[in-house]
Short mmCIF file of C-alpha atoms in Angstrom, two decimals:
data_model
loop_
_atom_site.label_atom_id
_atom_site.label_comp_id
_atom_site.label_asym_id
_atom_site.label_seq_id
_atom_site.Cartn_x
_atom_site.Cartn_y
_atom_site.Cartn_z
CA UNK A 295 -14.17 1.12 2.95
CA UNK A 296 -14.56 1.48 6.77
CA UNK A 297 -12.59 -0.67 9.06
CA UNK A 298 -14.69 -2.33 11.55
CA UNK A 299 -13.64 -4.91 14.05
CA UNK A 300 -16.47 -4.73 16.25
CA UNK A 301 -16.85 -8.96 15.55
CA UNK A 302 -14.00 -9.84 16.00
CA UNK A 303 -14.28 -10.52 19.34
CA UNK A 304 -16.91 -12.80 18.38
CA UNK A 305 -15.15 -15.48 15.86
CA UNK A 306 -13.68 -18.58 17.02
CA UNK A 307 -10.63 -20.13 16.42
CA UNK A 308 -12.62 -22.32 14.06
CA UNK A 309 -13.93 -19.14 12.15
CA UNK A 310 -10.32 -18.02 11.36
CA UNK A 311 -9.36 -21.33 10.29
CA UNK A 312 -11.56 -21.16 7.69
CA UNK A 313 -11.37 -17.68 6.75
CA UNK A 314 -7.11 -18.36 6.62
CA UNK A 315 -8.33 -21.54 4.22
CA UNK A 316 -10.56 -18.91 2.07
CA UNK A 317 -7.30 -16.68 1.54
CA UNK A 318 -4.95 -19.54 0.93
CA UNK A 319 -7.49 -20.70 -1.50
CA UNK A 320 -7.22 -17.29 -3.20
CA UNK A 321 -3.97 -17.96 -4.55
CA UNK A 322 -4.28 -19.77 -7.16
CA UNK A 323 -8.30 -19.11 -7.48
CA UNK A 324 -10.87 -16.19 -8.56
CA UNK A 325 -13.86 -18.18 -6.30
CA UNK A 326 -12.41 -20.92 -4.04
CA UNK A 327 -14.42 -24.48 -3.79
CA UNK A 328 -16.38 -24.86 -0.96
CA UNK A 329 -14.41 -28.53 -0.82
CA UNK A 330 -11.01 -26.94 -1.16
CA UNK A 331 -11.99 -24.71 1.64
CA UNK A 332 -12.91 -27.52 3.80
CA UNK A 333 -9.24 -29.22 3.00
CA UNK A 334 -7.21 -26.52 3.97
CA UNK A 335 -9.13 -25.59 6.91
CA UNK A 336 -8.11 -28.70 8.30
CA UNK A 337 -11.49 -28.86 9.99
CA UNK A 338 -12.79 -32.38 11.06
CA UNK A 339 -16.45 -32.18 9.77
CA UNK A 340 -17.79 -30.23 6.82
CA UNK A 341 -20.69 -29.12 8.84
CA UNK A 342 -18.36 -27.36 11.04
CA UNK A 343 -16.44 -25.50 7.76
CA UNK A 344 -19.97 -24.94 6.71
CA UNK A 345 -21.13 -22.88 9.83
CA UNK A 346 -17.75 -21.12 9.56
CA UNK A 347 -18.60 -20.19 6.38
CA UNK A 348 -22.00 -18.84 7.01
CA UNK A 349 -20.77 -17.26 10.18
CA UNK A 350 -18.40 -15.03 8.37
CA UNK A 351 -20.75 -14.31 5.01
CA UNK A 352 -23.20 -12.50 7.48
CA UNK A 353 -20.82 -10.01 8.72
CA UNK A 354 -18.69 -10.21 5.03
CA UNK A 355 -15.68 -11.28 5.70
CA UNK A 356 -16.30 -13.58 2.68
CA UNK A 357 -19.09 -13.42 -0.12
CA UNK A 358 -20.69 -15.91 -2.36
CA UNK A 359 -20.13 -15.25 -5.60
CA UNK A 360 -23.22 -14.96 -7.96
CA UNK A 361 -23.41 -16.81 -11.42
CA UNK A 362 -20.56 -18.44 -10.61
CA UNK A 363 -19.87 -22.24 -12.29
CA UNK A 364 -19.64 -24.08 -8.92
CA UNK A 365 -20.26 -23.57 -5.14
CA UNK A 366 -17.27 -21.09 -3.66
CA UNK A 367 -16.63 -17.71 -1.82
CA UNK A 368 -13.90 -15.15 -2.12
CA UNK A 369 -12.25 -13.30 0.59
CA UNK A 370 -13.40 -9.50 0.86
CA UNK A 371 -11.40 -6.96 1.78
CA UNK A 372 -12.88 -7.06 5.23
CA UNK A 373 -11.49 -10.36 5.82
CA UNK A 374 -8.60 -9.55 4.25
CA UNK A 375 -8.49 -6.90 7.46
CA UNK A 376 -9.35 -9.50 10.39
CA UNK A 377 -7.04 -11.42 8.87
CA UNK A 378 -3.86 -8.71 9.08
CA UNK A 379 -5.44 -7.17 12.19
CA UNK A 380 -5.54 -10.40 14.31
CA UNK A 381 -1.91 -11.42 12.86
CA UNK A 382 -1.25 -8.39 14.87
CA UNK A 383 -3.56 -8.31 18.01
CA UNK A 384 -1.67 -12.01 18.66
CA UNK A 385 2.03 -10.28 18.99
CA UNK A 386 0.48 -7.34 21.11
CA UNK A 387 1.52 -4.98 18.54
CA UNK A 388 -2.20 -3.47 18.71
CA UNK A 389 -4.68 -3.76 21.17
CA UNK A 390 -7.26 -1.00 20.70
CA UNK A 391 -9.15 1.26 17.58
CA UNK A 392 -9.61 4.84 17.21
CA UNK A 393 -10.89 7.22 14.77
CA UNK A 394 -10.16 7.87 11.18
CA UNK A 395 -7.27 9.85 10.47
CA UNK A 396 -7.51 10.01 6.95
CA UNK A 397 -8.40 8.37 3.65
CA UNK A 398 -5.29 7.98 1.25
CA UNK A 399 -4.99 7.63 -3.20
CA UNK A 400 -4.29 3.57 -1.92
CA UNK A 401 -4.32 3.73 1.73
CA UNK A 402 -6.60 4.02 4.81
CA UNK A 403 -5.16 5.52 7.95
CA UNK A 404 -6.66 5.05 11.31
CA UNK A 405 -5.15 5.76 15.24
CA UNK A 406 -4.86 2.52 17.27
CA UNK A 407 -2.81 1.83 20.40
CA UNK A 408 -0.90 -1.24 22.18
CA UNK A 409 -1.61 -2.87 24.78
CA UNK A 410 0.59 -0.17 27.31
CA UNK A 411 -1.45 2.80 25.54
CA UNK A 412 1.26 3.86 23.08
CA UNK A 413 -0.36 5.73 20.42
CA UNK A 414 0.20 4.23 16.64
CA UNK A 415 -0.87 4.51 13.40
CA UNK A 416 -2.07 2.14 11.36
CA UNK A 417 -1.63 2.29 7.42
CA UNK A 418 -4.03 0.04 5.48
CA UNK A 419 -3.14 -0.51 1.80
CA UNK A 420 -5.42 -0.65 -0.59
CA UNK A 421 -4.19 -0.76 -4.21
CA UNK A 422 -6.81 -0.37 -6.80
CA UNK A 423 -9.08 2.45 -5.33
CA UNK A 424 -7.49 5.37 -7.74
CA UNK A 425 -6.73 2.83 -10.34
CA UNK A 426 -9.92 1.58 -10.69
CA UNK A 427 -10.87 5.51 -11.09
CA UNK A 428 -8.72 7.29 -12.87
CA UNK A 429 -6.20 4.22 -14.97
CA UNK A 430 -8.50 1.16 -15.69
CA UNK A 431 -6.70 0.01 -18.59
CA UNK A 432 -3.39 -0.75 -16.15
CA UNK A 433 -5.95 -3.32 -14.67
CA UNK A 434 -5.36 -5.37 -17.81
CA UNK A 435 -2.49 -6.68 -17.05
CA UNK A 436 -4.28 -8.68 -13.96
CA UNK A 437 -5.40 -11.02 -16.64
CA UNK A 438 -2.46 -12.38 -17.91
CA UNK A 439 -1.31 -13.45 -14.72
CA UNK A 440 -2.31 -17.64 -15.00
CA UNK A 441 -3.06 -17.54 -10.61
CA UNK A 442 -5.45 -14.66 -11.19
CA UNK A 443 -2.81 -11.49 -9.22
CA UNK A 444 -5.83 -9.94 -7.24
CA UNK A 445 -5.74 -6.35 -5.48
CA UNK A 446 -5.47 -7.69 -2.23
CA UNK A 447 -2.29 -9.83 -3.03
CA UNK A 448 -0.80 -6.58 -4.86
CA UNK A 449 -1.87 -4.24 -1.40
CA UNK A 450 -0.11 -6.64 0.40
CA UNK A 451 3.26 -6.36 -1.58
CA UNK A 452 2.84 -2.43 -1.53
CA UNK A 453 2.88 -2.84 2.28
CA UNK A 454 5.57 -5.41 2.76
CA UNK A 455 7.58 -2.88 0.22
CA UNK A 456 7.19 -0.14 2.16
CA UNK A 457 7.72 -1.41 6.02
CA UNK A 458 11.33 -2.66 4.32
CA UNK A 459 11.73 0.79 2.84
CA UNK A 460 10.79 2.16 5.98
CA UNK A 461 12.71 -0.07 8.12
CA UNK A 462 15.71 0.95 6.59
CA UNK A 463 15.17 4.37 6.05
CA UNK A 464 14.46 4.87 10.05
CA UNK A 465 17.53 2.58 10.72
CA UNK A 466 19.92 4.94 8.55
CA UNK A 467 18.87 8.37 10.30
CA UNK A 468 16.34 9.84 7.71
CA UNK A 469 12.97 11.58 9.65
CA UNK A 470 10.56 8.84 8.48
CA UNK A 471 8.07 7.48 11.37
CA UNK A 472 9.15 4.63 13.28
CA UNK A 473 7.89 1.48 11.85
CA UNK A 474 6.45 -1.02 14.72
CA UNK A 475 4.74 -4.23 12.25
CA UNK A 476 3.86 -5.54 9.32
CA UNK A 477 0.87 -8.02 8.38
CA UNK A 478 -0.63 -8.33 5.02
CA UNK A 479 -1.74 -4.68 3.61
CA UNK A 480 -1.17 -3.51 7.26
CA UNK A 481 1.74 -1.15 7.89
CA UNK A 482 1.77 0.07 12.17
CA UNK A 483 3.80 2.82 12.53
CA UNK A 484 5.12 5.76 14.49
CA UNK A 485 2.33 8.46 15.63
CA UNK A 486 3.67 12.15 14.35
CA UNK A 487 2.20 14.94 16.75
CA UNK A 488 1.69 17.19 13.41
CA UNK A 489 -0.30 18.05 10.66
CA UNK A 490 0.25 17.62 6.95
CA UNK A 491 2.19 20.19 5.52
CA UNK A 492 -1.17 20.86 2.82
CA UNK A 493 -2.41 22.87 5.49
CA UNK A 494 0.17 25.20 6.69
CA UNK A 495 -0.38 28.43 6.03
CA UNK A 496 2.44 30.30 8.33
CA UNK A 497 5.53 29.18 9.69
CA UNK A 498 8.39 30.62 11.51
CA UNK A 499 11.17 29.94 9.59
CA UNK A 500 10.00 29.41 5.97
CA UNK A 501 13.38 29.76 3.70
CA UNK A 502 15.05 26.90 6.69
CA UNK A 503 11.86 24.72 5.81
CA UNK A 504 11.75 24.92 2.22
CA UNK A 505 16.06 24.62 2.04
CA UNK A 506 15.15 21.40 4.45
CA UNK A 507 12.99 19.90 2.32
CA UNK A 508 15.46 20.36 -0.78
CA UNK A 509 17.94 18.79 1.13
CA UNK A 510 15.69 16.00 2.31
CA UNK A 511 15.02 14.79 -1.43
CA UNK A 512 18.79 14.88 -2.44
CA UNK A 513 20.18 13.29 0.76
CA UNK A 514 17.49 10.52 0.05
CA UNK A 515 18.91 10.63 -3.82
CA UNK A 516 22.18 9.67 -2.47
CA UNK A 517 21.22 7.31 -1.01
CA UNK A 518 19.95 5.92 -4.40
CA UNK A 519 15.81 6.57 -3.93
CA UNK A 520 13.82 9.02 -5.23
CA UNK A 521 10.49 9.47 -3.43
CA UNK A 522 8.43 9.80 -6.58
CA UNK A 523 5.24 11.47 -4.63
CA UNK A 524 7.54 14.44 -2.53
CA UNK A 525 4.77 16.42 -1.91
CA UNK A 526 2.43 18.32 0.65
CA UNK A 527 -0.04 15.53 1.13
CA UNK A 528 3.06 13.44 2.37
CA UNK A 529 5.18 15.65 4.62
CA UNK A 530 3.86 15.69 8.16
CA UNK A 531 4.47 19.18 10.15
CA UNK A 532 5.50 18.76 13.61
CA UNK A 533 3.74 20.70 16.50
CA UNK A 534 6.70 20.43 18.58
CA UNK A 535 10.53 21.11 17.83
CA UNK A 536 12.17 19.90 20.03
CA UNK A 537 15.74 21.42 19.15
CA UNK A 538 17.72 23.87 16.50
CA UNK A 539 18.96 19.93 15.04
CA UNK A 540 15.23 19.10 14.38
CA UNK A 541 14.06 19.78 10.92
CA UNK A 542 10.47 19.91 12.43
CA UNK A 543 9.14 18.06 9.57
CA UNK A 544 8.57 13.97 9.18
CA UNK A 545 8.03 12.74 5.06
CA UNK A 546 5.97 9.59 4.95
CA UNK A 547 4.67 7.18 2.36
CA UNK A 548 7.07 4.96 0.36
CA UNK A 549 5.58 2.10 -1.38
CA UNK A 550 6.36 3.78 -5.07
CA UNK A 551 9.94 4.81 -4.06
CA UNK A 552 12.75 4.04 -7.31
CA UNK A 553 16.33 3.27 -7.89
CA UNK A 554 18.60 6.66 -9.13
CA UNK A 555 19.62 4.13 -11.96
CA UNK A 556 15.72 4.23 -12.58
CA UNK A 557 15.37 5.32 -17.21
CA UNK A 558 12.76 7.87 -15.53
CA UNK A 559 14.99 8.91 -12.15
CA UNK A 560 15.77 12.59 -13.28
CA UNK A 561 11.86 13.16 -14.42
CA UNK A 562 10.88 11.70 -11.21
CA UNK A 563 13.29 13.59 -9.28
CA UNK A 564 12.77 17.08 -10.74
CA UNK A 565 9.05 16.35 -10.48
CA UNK A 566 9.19 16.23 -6.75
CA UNK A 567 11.17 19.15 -6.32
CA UNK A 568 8.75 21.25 -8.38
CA UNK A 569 5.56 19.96 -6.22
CA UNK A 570 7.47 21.53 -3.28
CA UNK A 571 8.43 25.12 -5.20
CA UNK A 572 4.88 24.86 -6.61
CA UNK A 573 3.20 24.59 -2.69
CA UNK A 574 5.87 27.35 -0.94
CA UNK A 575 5.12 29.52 -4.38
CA UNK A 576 1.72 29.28 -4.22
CA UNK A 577 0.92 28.59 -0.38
CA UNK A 578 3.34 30.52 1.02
CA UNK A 579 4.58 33.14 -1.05
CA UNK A 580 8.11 31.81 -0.94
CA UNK A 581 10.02 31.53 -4.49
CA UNK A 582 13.80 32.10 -4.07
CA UNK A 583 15.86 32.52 -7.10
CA UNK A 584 19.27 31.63 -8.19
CA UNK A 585 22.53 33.84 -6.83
CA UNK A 586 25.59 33.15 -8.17
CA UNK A 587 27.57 35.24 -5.94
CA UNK A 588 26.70 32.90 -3.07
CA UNK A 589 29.36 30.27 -2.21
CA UNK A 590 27.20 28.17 -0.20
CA UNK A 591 26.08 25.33 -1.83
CA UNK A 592 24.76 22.99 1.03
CA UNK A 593 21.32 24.28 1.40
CA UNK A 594 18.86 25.64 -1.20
CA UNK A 595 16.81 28.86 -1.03
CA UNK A 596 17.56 32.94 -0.03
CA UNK A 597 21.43 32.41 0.89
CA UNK A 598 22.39 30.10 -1.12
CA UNK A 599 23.54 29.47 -4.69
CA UNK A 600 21.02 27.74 -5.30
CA UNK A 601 17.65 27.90 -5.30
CA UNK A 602 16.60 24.36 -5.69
CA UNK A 603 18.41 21.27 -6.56
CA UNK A 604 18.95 19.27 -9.97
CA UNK A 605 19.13 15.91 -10.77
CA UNK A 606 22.31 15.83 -12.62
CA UNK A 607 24.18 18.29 -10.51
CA UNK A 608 23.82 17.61 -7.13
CA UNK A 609 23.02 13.80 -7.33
CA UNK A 610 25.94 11.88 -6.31
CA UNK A 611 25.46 8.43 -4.86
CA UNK A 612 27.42 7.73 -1.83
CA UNK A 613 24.99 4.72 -0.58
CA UNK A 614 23.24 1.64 -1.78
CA UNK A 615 20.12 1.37 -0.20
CA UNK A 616 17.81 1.24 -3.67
CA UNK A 617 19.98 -2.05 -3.95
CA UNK A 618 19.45 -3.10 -0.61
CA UNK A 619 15.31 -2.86 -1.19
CA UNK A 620 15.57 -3.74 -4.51
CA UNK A 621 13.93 -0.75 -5.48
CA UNK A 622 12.14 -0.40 -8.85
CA UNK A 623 15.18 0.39 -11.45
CA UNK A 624 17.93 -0.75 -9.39
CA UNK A 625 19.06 -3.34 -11.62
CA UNK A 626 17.80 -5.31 -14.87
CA UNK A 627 18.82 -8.44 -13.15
CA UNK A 628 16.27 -7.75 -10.14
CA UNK A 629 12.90 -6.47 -11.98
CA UNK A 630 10.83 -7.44 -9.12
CA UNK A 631 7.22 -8.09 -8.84
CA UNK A 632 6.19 -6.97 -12.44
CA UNK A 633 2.07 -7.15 -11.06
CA UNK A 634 3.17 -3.97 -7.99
CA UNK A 635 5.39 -2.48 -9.99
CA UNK A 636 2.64 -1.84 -12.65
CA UNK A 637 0.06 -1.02 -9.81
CA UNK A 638 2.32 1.32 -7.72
CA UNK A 639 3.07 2.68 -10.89
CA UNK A 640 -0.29 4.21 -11.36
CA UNK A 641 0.30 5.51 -8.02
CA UNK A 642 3.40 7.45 -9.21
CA UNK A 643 1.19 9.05 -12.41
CA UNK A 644 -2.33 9.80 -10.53
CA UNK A 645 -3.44 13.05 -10.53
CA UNK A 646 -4.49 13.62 -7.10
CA UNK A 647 -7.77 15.78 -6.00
CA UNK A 648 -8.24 15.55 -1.91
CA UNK A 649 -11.41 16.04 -2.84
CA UNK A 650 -11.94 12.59 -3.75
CA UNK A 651 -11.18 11.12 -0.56
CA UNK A 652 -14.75 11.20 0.26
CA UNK A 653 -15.95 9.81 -3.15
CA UNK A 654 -13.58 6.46 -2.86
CA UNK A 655 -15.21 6.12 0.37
CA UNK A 656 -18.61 6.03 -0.18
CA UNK A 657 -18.24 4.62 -3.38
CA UNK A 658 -16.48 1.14 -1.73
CA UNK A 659 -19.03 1.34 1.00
CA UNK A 660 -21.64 0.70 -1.54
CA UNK A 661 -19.31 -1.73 -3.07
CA UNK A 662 -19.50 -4.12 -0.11
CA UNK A 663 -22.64 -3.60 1.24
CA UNK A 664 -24.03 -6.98 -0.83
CA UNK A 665 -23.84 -10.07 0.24
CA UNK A 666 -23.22 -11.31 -2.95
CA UNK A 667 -20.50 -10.45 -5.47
CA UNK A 668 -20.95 -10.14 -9.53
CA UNK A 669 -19.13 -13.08 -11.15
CA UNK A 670 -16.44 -11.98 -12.85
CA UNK A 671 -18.16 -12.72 -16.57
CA UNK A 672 -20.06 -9.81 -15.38
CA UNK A 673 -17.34 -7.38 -14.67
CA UNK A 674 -14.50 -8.05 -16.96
CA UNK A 675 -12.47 -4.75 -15.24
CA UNK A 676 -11.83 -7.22 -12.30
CA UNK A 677 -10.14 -9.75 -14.34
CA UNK A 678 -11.19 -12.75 -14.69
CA UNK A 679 -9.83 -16.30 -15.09
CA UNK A 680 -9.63 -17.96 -18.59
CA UNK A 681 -11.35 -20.86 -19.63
CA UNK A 682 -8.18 -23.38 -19.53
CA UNK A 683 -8.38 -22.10 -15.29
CA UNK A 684 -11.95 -22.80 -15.26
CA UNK A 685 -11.43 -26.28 -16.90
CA UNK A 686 -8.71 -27.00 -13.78
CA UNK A 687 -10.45 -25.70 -10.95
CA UNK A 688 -13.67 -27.87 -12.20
CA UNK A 689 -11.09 -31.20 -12.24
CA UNK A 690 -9.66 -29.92 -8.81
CA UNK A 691 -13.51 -29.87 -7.79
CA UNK A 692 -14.00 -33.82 -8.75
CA UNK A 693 -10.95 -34.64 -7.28
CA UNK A 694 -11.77 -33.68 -4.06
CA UNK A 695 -15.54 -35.20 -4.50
CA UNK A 696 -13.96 -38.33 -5.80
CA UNK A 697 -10.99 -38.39 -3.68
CA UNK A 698 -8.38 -38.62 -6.73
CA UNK A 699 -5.09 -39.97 -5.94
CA UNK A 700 -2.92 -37.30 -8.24
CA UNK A 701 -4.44 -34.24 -5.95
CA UNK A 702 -2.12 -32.94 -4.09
CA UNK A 703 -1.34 -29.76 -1.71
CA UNK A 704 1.65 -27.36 -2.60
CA UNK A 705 3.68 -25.18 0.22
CA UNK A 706 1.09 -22.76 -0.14
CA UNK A 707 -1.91 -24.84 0.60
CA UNK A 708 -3.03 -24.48 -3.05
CA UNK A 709 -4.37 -27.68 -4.78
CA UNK A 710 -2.83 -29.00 -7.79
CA UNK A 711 -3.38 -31.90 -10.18
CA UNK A 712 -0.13 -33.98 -11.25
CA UNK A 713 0.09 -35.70 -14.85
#
């Protein structure tokens, strides 16, 4: 799914009114009433929600959903980004677009820059595009949620998850970008002048890297997090160093991060110390092995005792910051949001193939290039909402035709119907 903001410039204040009332609506429905839209808009005259709402169909912010039981749109994923991206063009956090950097498992990544010409980058979740792929049958769980957890809502968690990982990551010394906003599925972060460590091929000081890196994941450990996807795709390669103190390496991507008290901590763990062995092994030529006659035990690698780290032997907490996130594992008292912890959790066990970058491209592209949208009796992967929800949002309908004194708005904007 391309990101193109080449209307915004055109939409009113009106338009994004409506198209705030669509995702509000979303909440607590599959296809939001045309009616309910109209009531949360706030607009005066239903003529105006109604050109809104034609306005932003045409260039698919929101689509009309076919075979559906009663008139109502649903917010695409494009309006899901005009939505995050003006949130952020109003506190001059962005001002201009560039190109594509790259296409992520669950993220888009493109160059923008403020409004003083500061390079950024911009991270745009989007949970769902390897699930739907390669674990459909985690999509199941969508539809025992009663308000109908959606992708969108789920992105958005995976980015607010991972700006507060971020945050405090940056904020305690680790080399993770600098991390600028946060809006909806939108992360805005630092700009690294590298490249991802996938294609490095020679380096200058190979056994410092790869002893880095070790260190890297058990400094992080503790800390209390484990990365849980410590690998070449997500290790950014500096062009510059800038001194002997810089590692010359940045590691990025967080959203799936767990707690050391994690049940699966030490499989996670060990698994993200053998992607690195496995890339300097096979990449580089580098595999260093054990030497007990070395005292050293603060690095990992040629010169040291050893040659890479363990979970149970060189894990030894000495911060809380899984606790301060909340971080998946943490505690049995804090389980957090069950729906993102089962999505990012596909992210965690996803085989990844770079190759299929392309293919979740052009396969979304085709996705949204209808107007329409099938109903969801059509596409039961998406989830759809039970007949007891269908019953409601029909009485929520009548109320608002009929003007029904029990209807009335929750914090949220969502419409309910008292007893």
């Amino acid at each position: 799914m391309k990101l193109d903001m080449g209307h915004m410039r055109y939409l009113t204040a009106d338009d994004f009114k409506v198209l705030k009332a669509v995702e509000q609506g979303t909440k607590n429905h599959e296809v939001v009433p045309t009616g309910m839209i109209h009531q949360i808009s706030g607009m005066r005259a239903s003529s105006g929600t109604n050109r809104a709402i034609g306005d932003l169909a045409k260039v698919k912010l929101v689509a009309k959903v076919r075979n559906a039981k009663y008139d109502g749109y649903k917010l695409t994923y494009n309006g899901f980004d005009y939505l995050a991206v003006k949130s952020m063009l109003n506190r001059d956090t962005v001002y201009s677009f560039g190109n594509t950097i790259g296409v992520g498992k669950e993220s888009d990544i493109y160059q923008v820059s403020d409004k003083n010409g500061v390079a950024k980058v911009m991270k745009i979740h989007r949970l769902g595009r390897t699930s739907f792929h390669t674990v459909k049958n985690n999509r199941d769980y969508l539809k025992k949620n009663a308000h109908g957890t959606n992708w969108m809502h789920l992105s958005l968690l995976a980015a607010q998850k991972e700006y507060q990982f971020m945050s405090l990551l940056y904020s305690k010394g680790f080399i993770v970008p600098q991390p600028y906003d946060n809006s909806r599925h939108i992360v805005l972060m630092e700009l690294i002048d590298g490249f991802p460590m996938r294609n490095l091929r020679n380096h200058s000081n190979i056994p410092k890297l790869y002893s880095d890196l070790m260190t890297f994941a058990v400094k992080l450990a503790n800390s209390g997090l484990i990365h849980c996807d410590f690998n070449e795709f997500n290790i950014m390669i500096k062009n510059t160093v800038e001194d002997s103190k810089d590692c010359g390496f940045v590691v990025i991507d967080f959203p799936q991060c767990i707690s050391i008290q994690h049940k699966d901590a030490d499989f996670y763990f060990q698994r993200d110390i053998e992607c690195i062995r496995r890339f300097f092994r096979k990449k580089l030529k580098y595999d260093p092995t054990p030497d007990p006659t070395m005292l050293d035990e603060d690095g990992y690698g040629d010169g040291y005792r050893y040659a890479y780290p363990e979970f149970e032997r060189d894990v030894h907490r000495c911060d809380n910051l899984d606790e301060l996130v909340q971080a998946s594992g943490f505690s049995k008292k804090h389980p957090g949001d069950r729906s993102l912890e089962e999505a990012v959790d596909s992210m965690r066990n996803a085989e990844y193939n770079s190759e299929d970058d392309e293919q979740y491209s052009d396969e979304e592209e085709e996705e949204s290039e209808d107007y329409y949208t099938e109903s969801d009796e059509d596409n039961d992967s998406e989830g759809s909402t039970t007949d007891e929800e269908e019953e409601e949002n029909e009485r929520i309908i009548e109320a608002l035709s009929k003007g029904v004194g029990n209807l009335k708005m929750d914090k949220l904007g969502n419409y309910i119907l008292e007893d």
